[in-house]
Amino acid sequence: MFLGTHTPRLDEKGRLILPAKFRDELAGGVVITKGQERCLYVFPMPEFQRIAGQLREAPVTNKAARAYSRVFFASAHDEVPDRQGRVTIPAHLREYASLGRDLVVIGASTRVEIWDKQSWDDYLSASEEEFAGIEEGVLPGGL
């Protein structure tokens, strides 16, 4: 399970050093793809394969499933982190997420998310007030 918030920097070659506590689980390979709210999702290969299987189950006649699958798979980039725990974020994904040099990498349970620092700060600021109010809808019965 991926937890926590980290603040690495993107180097001049578009590489990100993965947080040390995530490296073991991601060492076998990752898939980086577009996420919601203009962030990037980073999945360990087995989790990506599980999600791909679920998307394959959706009927091809389902327009929303087709649209989601197209964007999800067309933007996906797979690679194995190097010995220093670095992954290269392709230009099209850096552009999609408006990634500058300063990043925020968060653990989001079964995936890692990569955010531009300013985008994350803006998202967090806008979302924190809603956080307490949405618990009941997300977790029936609350914690």
PDB file of N, CA and C in Angstrom, residues 57-126:
ATOM      1  N   GLU A  57     -13.146  -6.424 -19.539  1.00  0.00           N
ATOM      2  CA  GLU A  57     -14.455  -7.018 -19.237  1.00  0.00           C
ATOM      3  C   GLU A  57     -15.611  -6.124 -19.679  1.00  0.00           C
ATOM      4  N   ALA A  58     -15.356  -4.821 -19.768  1.00  0.00           N
ATOM      5  CA  ALA A  58     -16.415  -3.890 -20.154  1.00  0.00           C
ATOM      6  C   ALA A  58     -16.805  -4.152 -21.607  1.00  0.00           C
ATOM      7  N   PRO A  59     -18.103  -4.139 -21.882  1.00  0.00           N
ATOM      8  CA  PRO A  59     -18.525  -4.377 -23.274  1.00  0.00           C
ATOM      9  C   PRO A  59     -18.023  -3.278 -24.211  1.00  0.00           C
ATOM     10  N   VAL A  60     -17.581  -3.687 -25.373  1.00  0.00           N
ATOM     11  CA  VAL A  60     -17.067  -2.737 -26.359  1.00  0.00           C
ATOM     12  C   VAL A  60     -18.175  -1.798 -26.826  1.00  0.00           C
ATOM     13  N   THR A  61     -19.403  -2.156 -26.573  1.00  0.00           N
ATOM     14  CA  THR A  61     -20.534  -1.305 -26.945  1.00  0.00           C
ATOM     15  C   THR A  61     -20.768  -0.176 -25.945  1.00  0.00           C
ATOM     16  N   ASN A  62     -20.069  -0.208 -24.800  1.00  0.00           N
ATOM     17  CA  ASN A  62     -20.206   0.836 -23.783  1.00  0.00           C
ATOM     18  C   ASN A  62     -19.320   2.015 -24.175  1.00  0.00           C
ATOM     19  N   LYS A  63     -19.954   3.116 -24.583  1.00  0.00           N
ATOM     20  CA  LYS A  63     -19.219   4.272 -25.097  1.00  0.00           C
ATOM     21  C   LYS A  63     -18.262   4.859 -24.054  1.00  0.00           C
ATOM     22  N   ALA A  64     -18.691   4.981 -22.804  1.00  0.00           N
ATOM     23  CA  ALA A  64     -17.838   5.548 -21.751  1.00  0.00           C
ATOM     24  C   ALA A  64     -16.615   4.662 -21.511  1.00  0.00           C
ATOM     25  N   ALA A  65     -16.802   3.345 -21.511  1.00  0.00           N
ATOM     26  CA  ALA A  65     -15.686   2.416 -21.305  1.00  0.00           C
ATOM     27  C   ALA A  65     -14.692   2.508 -22.462  1.00  0.00           C
ATOM     28  N   ARG A  66     -15.195   2.622 -23.679  1.00  0.00           N
ATOM     29  CA  ARG A  66     -14.309   2.767 -24.836  1.00  0.00           C
ATOM     30  C   ARG A  66     -13.491   4.047 -24.733  1.00  0.00           C
ATOM     31  N   ALA A  67     -14.152   5.137 -24.396  1.00  0.00           N
ATOM     32  CA  ALA A  67     -13.472   6.431 -24.301  1.00  0.00           C
ATOM     33  C   ALA A  67     -12.406   6.414 -23.206  1.00  0.00           C
ATOM     34  N   TYR A  68     -12.753   5.875 -22.050  1.00  0.00           N
ATOM     35  CA  TYR A  68     -11.800   5.812 -20.944  1.00  0.00           C
ATOM     36  C   TYR A  68     -10.612   4.929 -21.313  1.00  0.00           C
ATOM     37  N   SER A  69     -10.885   3.764 -21.878  1.00  0.00           N
ATOM     38  CA  SER A  69      -9.820   2.832 -22.255  1.00  0.00           C
ATOM     39  C   SER A  69      -8.871   3.457 -23.269  1.00  0.00           C
ATOM     40  N   ARG A  70      -9.417   4.163 -24.245  1.00  0.00           N
ATOM     41  CA  ARG A  70      -8.560   4.785 -25.259  1.00  0.00           C
ATOM     42  C   ARG A  70      -7.545   5.732 -24.630  1.00  0.00           C
ATOM     43  N   VAL A  71      -8.022   6.628 -23.785  1.00  0.00           N
ATOM     44  CA  VAL A  71      -7.128   7.609 -23.166  1.00  0.00           C
ATOM     45  C   VAL A  71      -6.171   6.920 -22.193  1.00  0.00           C
ATOM     46  N   PHE A  72      -6.700   6.025 -21.382  1.00  0.00           N
ATOM     47  CA  PHE A  72      -5.917   5.331 -20.358  1.00  0.00           C
ATOM     48  C   PHE A  72      -4.756   4.557 -20.983  1.00  0.00           C
ATOM     49  N   PHE A  73      -5.035   3.768 -22.023  1.00  0.00           N
ATOM     50  CA  PHE A  73      -3.994   2.937 -22.638  1.00  0.00           C
ATOM     51  C   PHE A  73      -3.117   3.711 -23.621  1.00  0.00           C
ATOM     52  N   ALA A  74      -3.699   4.640 -24.370  1.00  0.00           N
ATOM     53  CA  ALA A  74      -2.917   5.379 -25.361  1.00  0.00           C
ATOM     54  C   ALA A  74      -1.863   6.265 -24.697  1.00  0.00           C
ATOM     55  N   SER A  75      -2.153   6.739 -23.503  1.00  0.00           N
ATOM     56  CA  SER A  75      -1.197   7.618 -22.831  1.00  0.00           C
ATOM     57  C   SER A  75      -0.231   6.856 -21.921  1.00  0.00           C
ATOM     58  N   ALA A  76      -0.394   5.545 -21.790  1.00  0.00           N
ATOM     59  CA  ALA A  76       0.410   4.751 -20.851  1.00  0.00           C
ATOM     60  C   ALA A  76       1.851   4.582 -21.329  1.00  0.00           C
ATOM     61  N   HIS A  77       2.751   4.616 -20.362  1.00  0.00           N
ATOM     62  CA  HIS A  77       4.194   4.445 -20.600  1.00  0.00           C
ATOM     63  C   HIS A  77       4.709   3.454 -19.567  1.00  0.00           C
ATOM     64  N   ASP A  78       5.306   2.371 -20.039  1.00  0.00           N
ATOM     65  CA  ASP A  78       5.828   1.371 -19.100  1.00  0.00           C
ATOM     66  C   ASP A  78       7.351   1.404 -19.096  1.00  0.00           C
ATOM     67  N   GLU A  79       7.911   1.191 -17.923  1.00  0.00           N
ATOM     68  CA  GLU A  79       9.365   1.096 -17.806  1.00  0.00           C
ATOM     69  C   GLU A  79       9.735   0.500 -16.452  1.00  0.00           C
ATOM     70  N   VAL A  80      10.983   0.104 -16.360  1.00  0.00           N
ATOM     71  CA  VAL A  80      11.533  -0.421 -15.110  1.00  0.00           C
ATOM     72  C   VAL A  80      12.424   0.674 -14.534  1.00  0.00           C
ATOM     73  N   PRO A  81      12.220   1.053 -13.269  1.00  0.00           N
ATOM     74  CA  PRO A  81      13.091   2.072 -12.672  1.00  0.00           C
ATOM     75  C   PRO A  81      14.560   1.643 -12.729  1.00  0.00           C
ATOM     76  N   ASP A  82      15.456   2.617 -12.898  1.00  0.00           N
ATOM     77  CA  ASP A  82      16.885   2.306 -12.924  1.00  0.00           C
ATOM     78  C   ASP A  82      17.398   2.042 -11.503  1.00  0.00           C
ATOM     79  N   ARG A  83      18.685   1.792 -11.366  1.00  0.00           N
ATOM     80  CA  ARG A  83      19.254   1.434 -10.060  1.00  0.00           C
ATOM     81  C   ARG A  83      19.123   2.530  -9.007  1.00  0.00           C
ATOM     82  N   GLN A  84      19.002   3.769  -9.460  1.00  0.00           N
ATOM     83  CA  GLN A  84      18.816   4.881  -8.520  1.00  0.00           C
ATOM     84  C   GLN A  84      17.340   5.128  -8.199  1.00  0.00           C
ATOM     85  N   GLY A  85      16.454   4.284  -8.762  1.00  0.00           N
ATOM     86  CA  GLY A  85      15.026   4.446  -8.525  1.00  0.00           C
ATOM     87  C   GLY A  85      14.398   5.537  -9.374  1.00  0.00           C
ATOM     88  N   ARG A  86      15.020   5.836 -10.517  1.00  0.00           N
ATOM     89  CA  ARG A  86      14.505   6.885 -11.395  1.00  0.00           C
ATOM     90  C   ARG A  86      13.641   6.308 -12.504  1.00  0.00           C
ATOM     91  N   VAL A  87      12.619   7.076 -12.866  1.00  0.00           N
ATOM     92  CA  VAL A  87      11.802   6.778 -14.045  1.00  0.00           C
ATOM     93  C   VAL A  87      11.743   8.049 -14.884  1.00  0.00           C
ATOM     94  N   THR A  88      11.663   7.866 -16.184  1.00  0.00           N
ATOM     95  CA  THR A  88      11.527   8.995 -17.096  1.00  0.00           C
ATOM     96  C   THR A  88      10.052   9.223 -17.369  1.00  0.00           C
ATOM     97  N   ILE A  89       9.632  10.446 -17.205  1.00  0.00           N
ATOM     98  CA  ILE A  89       8.243  10.804 -17.516  1.00  0.00           C
ATOM     99  C   ILE A  89       8.238  11.391 -18.919  1.00  0.00           C
ATOM    100  N   PRO A  90       7.564  10.720 -19.868  1.00  0.00           N
ATOM    101  CA  PRO A  90       7.566  11.207 -21.250  1.00  0.00           C
ATOM    102  C   PRO A  90       6.988  12.626 -21.367  1.00  0.00           C
ATOM    103  N   ALA A  91       7.438  13.332 -22.376  1.00  0.00           N
ATOM    104  CA  ALA A  91       7.037  14.732 -22.578  1.00  0.00           C
ATOM    105  C   ALA A  91       5.523  14.891 -22.635  1.00  0.00           C
ATOM    106  N   HIS A  92       4.808  13.976 -23.315  1.00  0.00           N
ATOM    107  CA  HIS A  92       3.355  14.154 -23.436  1.00  0.00           C
ATOM    108  C   HIS A  92       2.660  14.047 -22.079  1.00  0.00           C
ATOM    109  N   LEU A  93       3.210  13.242 -21.167  1.00  0.00           N
ATOM    110  CA  LEU A  93       2.619  13.144 -19.831  1.00  0.00           C
ATOM    111  C   LEU A  93       3.035  14.336 -18.963  1.00  0.00           C
ATOM    112  N   ARG A  94       4.252  14.813 -19.108  1.00  0.00           N
ATOM    113  CA  ARG A  94       4.673  16.022 -18.376  1.00  0.00           C
ATOM    114  C   ARG A  94       3.798  17.199 -18.785  1.00  0.00           C
ATOM    115  N   GLU A  95       3.510  17.293 -20.080  1.00  0.00           N
ATOM    116  CA  GLU A  95       2.670  18.383 -20.575  1.00  0.00           C
ATOM    117  C   GLU A  95       1.239  18.250 -20.054  1.00  0.00           C
ATOM    118  N   TYR A  96       0.675  17.049 -20.107  1.00  0.00           N
ATOM    119  CA  TYR A  96      -0.693  16.820 -19.627  1.00  0.00           C
ATOM    120  C   TYR A  96      -0.850  17.276 -18.177  1.00  0.00           C
ATOM    121  N   ALA A  97       0.114  16.924 -17.314  1.00  0.00           N
ATOM    122  CA  ALA A  97       0.033  17.233 -15.887  1.00  0.00           C
ATOM    123  C   ALA A  97       0.679  18.580 -15.546  1.00  0.00           C
ATOM    124  N   SER A  98       1.107  19.332 -16.569  1.00  0.00           N
ATOM    125  CA  SER A  98       1.757  20.633 -16.375  1.00  0.00           C
ATOM    126  C   SER A  98       2.903  20.552 -15.362  1.00  0.00           C
ATOM    127  N   LEU A  99       3.707  19.500 -15.478  1.00  0.00           N
ATOM    128  CA  LEU A  99       4.775  19.293 -14.507  1.00  0.00           C
ATOM    129  C   LEU A  99       5.910  20.285 -14.705  1.00  0.00           C
ATOM    130  N   GLY A 100       6.222  20.983 -13.640  1.00  0.00           N
ATOM    131  CA  GLY A 100       7.403  21.830 -13.593  1.00  0.00           C
ATOM    132  C   GLY A 100       8.509  21.049 -12.901  1.00  0.00           C
ATOM    133  N   ARG A 101       9.450  21.760 -12.347  1.00  0.00           N
ATOM    134  CA  ARG A 101      10.572  21.092 -11.662  1.00  0.00           C
ATOM    135  C   ARG A 101      10.159  20.553 -10.293  1.00  0.00           C
ATOM    136  N   ASP A 102       9.332  21.303  -9.579  1.00  0.00           N
ATOM    137  CA  ASP A 102       8.906  20.905  -8.237  1.00  0.00           C
ATOM    138  C   ASP A 102       7.640  20.066  -8.313  1.00  0.00           C
ATOM    139  N   LEU A 103       7.732  18.866  -7.728  1.00  0.00           N
ATOM    140  CA  LEU A 103       6.639  17.904  -7.798  1.00  0.00           C
ATOM    141  C   LEU A 103       6.152  17.525  -6.408  1.00  0.00           C
ATOM    142  N   VAL A 104       4.975  16.934  -6.382  1.00  0.00           N
ATOM    143  CA  VAL A 104       4.468  16.257  -5.197  1.00  0.00           C
ATOM    144  C   VAL A 104       4.098  14.849  -5.643  1.00  0.00           C
ATOM    145  N   VAL A 105       4.596  13.868  -4.917  1.00  0.00           N
ATOM    146  CA  VAL A 105       4.298  12.462  -5.197  1.00  0.00           C
ATOM    147  C   VAL A 105       3.567  11.937  -3.975  1.00  0.00           C
ATOM    148  N   ILE A 106       2.348  11.444  -4.202  1.00  0.00           N
ATOM    149  CA  ILE A 106       1.555  10.956  -3.074  1.00  0.00           C
ATOM    150  C   ILE A 106       1.276   9.468  -3.221  1.00  0.00           C
ATOM    151  N   GLY A 107       1.184   8.819  -2.087  1.00  0.00           N
ATOM    152  CA  GLY A 107       0.715   7.446  -2.061  1.00  0.00           C
ATOM    153  C   GLY A 107      -0.797   7.476  -2.034  1.00  0.00           C
ATOM    154  N   ALA A 108      -1.430   6.720  -2.908  1.00  0.00           N
ATOM    155  CA  ALA A 108      -2.890   6.693  -3.001  1.00  0.00           C
ATOM    156  C   ALA A 108      -3.361   5.232  -2.996  1.00  0.00           C
ATOM    157  N   SER A 109      -2.985   4.507  -1.949  1.00  0.00           N
ATOM    158  CA  SER A 109      -3.371   3.117  -1.745  1.00  0.00           C
ATOM    159  C   SER A 109      -2.684   2.196  -2.750  1.00  0.00           C
ATOM    160  N   THR A 110      -3.340   1.863  -3.858  1.00  0.00           N
ATOM    161  CA  THR A 110      -2.791   0.905  -4.816  1.00  0.00           C
ATOM    162  C   THR A 110      -1.998   1.562  -5.944  1.00  0.00           C
ATOM    163  N   ARG A 111      -1.906   2.877  -5.913  1.00  0.00           N
ATOM    164  CA  ARG A 111      -1.169   3.603  -6.951  1.00  0.00           C
ATOM    165  C   ARG A 111      -0.429   4.767  -6.319  1.00  0.00           C
ATOM    166  N   VAL A 112       0.466   5.337  -7.097  1.00  0.00           N
ATOM    167  CA  VAL A 112       1.179   6.558  -6.738  1.00  0.00           C
ATOM    168  C   VAL A 112       0.662   7.631  -7.690  1.00  0.00           C
ATOM    169  N   GLU A 113       0.538   8.858  -7.205  1.00  0.00           N
ATOM    170  CA  GLU A 113       0.152   9.964  -8.067  1.00  0.00           C
ATOM    171  C   GLU A 113       1.272  10.988  -8.107  1.00  0.00           C
ATOM    172  N   ILE A 114       1.500  11.547  -9.293  1.00  0.00           N
ATOM    173  CA  ILE A 114       2.507  12.594  -9.489  1.00  0.00           C
ATOM    174  C   ILE A 114       1.769  13.874  -9.858  1.00  0.00           C
ATOM    175  N   TRP A 115       2.048  14.925  -9.100  1.00  0.00           N
ATOM    176  CA  TRP A 115       1.410  16.225  -9.300  1.00  0.00           C
ATOM    177  C   TRP A 115       2.476  17.310  -9.449  1.00  0.00           C
ATOM    178  N   ASP A 116       2.186  18.320 -10.247  1.00  0.00           N
ATOM    179  CA  ASP A 116       2.941  19.549 -10.185  1.00  0.00           C
ATOM    180  C   ASP A 116       2.673  20.153  -8.809  1.00  0.00           C
ATOM    181  N   LYS A 117       3.692  20.689  -8.150  1.00  0.00           N
ATOM    182  CA  LYS A 117       3.517  21.174  -6.776  1.00  0.00           C
ATOM    183  C   LYS A 117       2.411  22.221  -6.666  1.00  0.00           C
ATOM    184  N   GLN A 118       2.392  23.191  -7.566  1.00  0.00           N
ATOM    185  CA  GLN A 118       1.358  24.237  -7.490  1.00  0.00           C
ATOM    186  C   GLN A 118      -0.030  23.654  -7.729  1.00  0.00           C
ATOM    187  N   SER A 119      -0.144  22.712  -8.673  1.00  0.00           N
ATOM    188  CA  SER A 119      -1.440  22.071  -8.931  1.00  0.00           C
ATOM    189  C   SER A 119      -1.928  21.308  -7.702  1.00  0.00           C
ATOM    190  N   TRP A 120      -1.001  20.603  -7.021  1.00  0.00           N
ATOM    191  CA  TRP A 120      -1.369  19.868  -5.804  1.00  0.00           C
ATOM    192  C   TRP A 120      -1.810  20.837  -4.706  1.00  0.00           C
ATOM    193  N   ASP A 121      -1.057  21.914  -4.518  1.00  0.00           N
ATOM    194  CA  ASP A 121      -1.418  22.899  -3.494  1.00  0.00           C
ATOM    195  C   ASP A 121      -2.803  23.474  -3.774  1.00  0.00           C
ATOM    196  N   ASP A 122      -3.087  23.798  -5.039  1.00  0.00           N
ATOM    197  CA  ASP A 122      -4.402  24.332  -5.416  1.00  0.00           C
ATOM    198  C   ASP A 122      -5.496  23.296  -5.174  1.00  0.00           C
ATOM    199  N   TYR A 123      -5.238  22.054  -5.579  1.00  0.00           N
ATOM    200  CA  TYR A 123      -6.219  20.982  -5.392  1.00  0.00           C
ATOM    201  C   TYR A 123      -6.507  20.767  -3.911  1.00  0.00           C
ATOM    202  N   LEU A 124      -5.453  20.687  -3.116  1.00  0.00           N
ATOM    203  CA  LEU A 124      -5.606  20.445  -1.684  1.00  0.00           C
ATOM    204  C   LEU A 124      -6.369  21.580  -1.020  1.00  0.00           C
ATOM    205  N   SER A 125      -6.055  22.795  -1.373  1.00  0.00           N
ATOM    206  CA  SER A 125      -6.734  23.953  -0.810  1.00  0.00           C
ATOM    207  C   SER A 125      -8.225  23.924  -1.126  1.00  0.00           C
ATOM    208  N   ALA A 126      -8.558  23.583  -2.355  1.00  0.00           N
ATOM    209  CA  ALA A 126      -9.967  23.533  -2.764  1.00  0.00           C
ATOM    210  C   ALA A 126     -10.689  22.324  -2.177  1.00  0.00           C
TER     211      ALA A 126
END
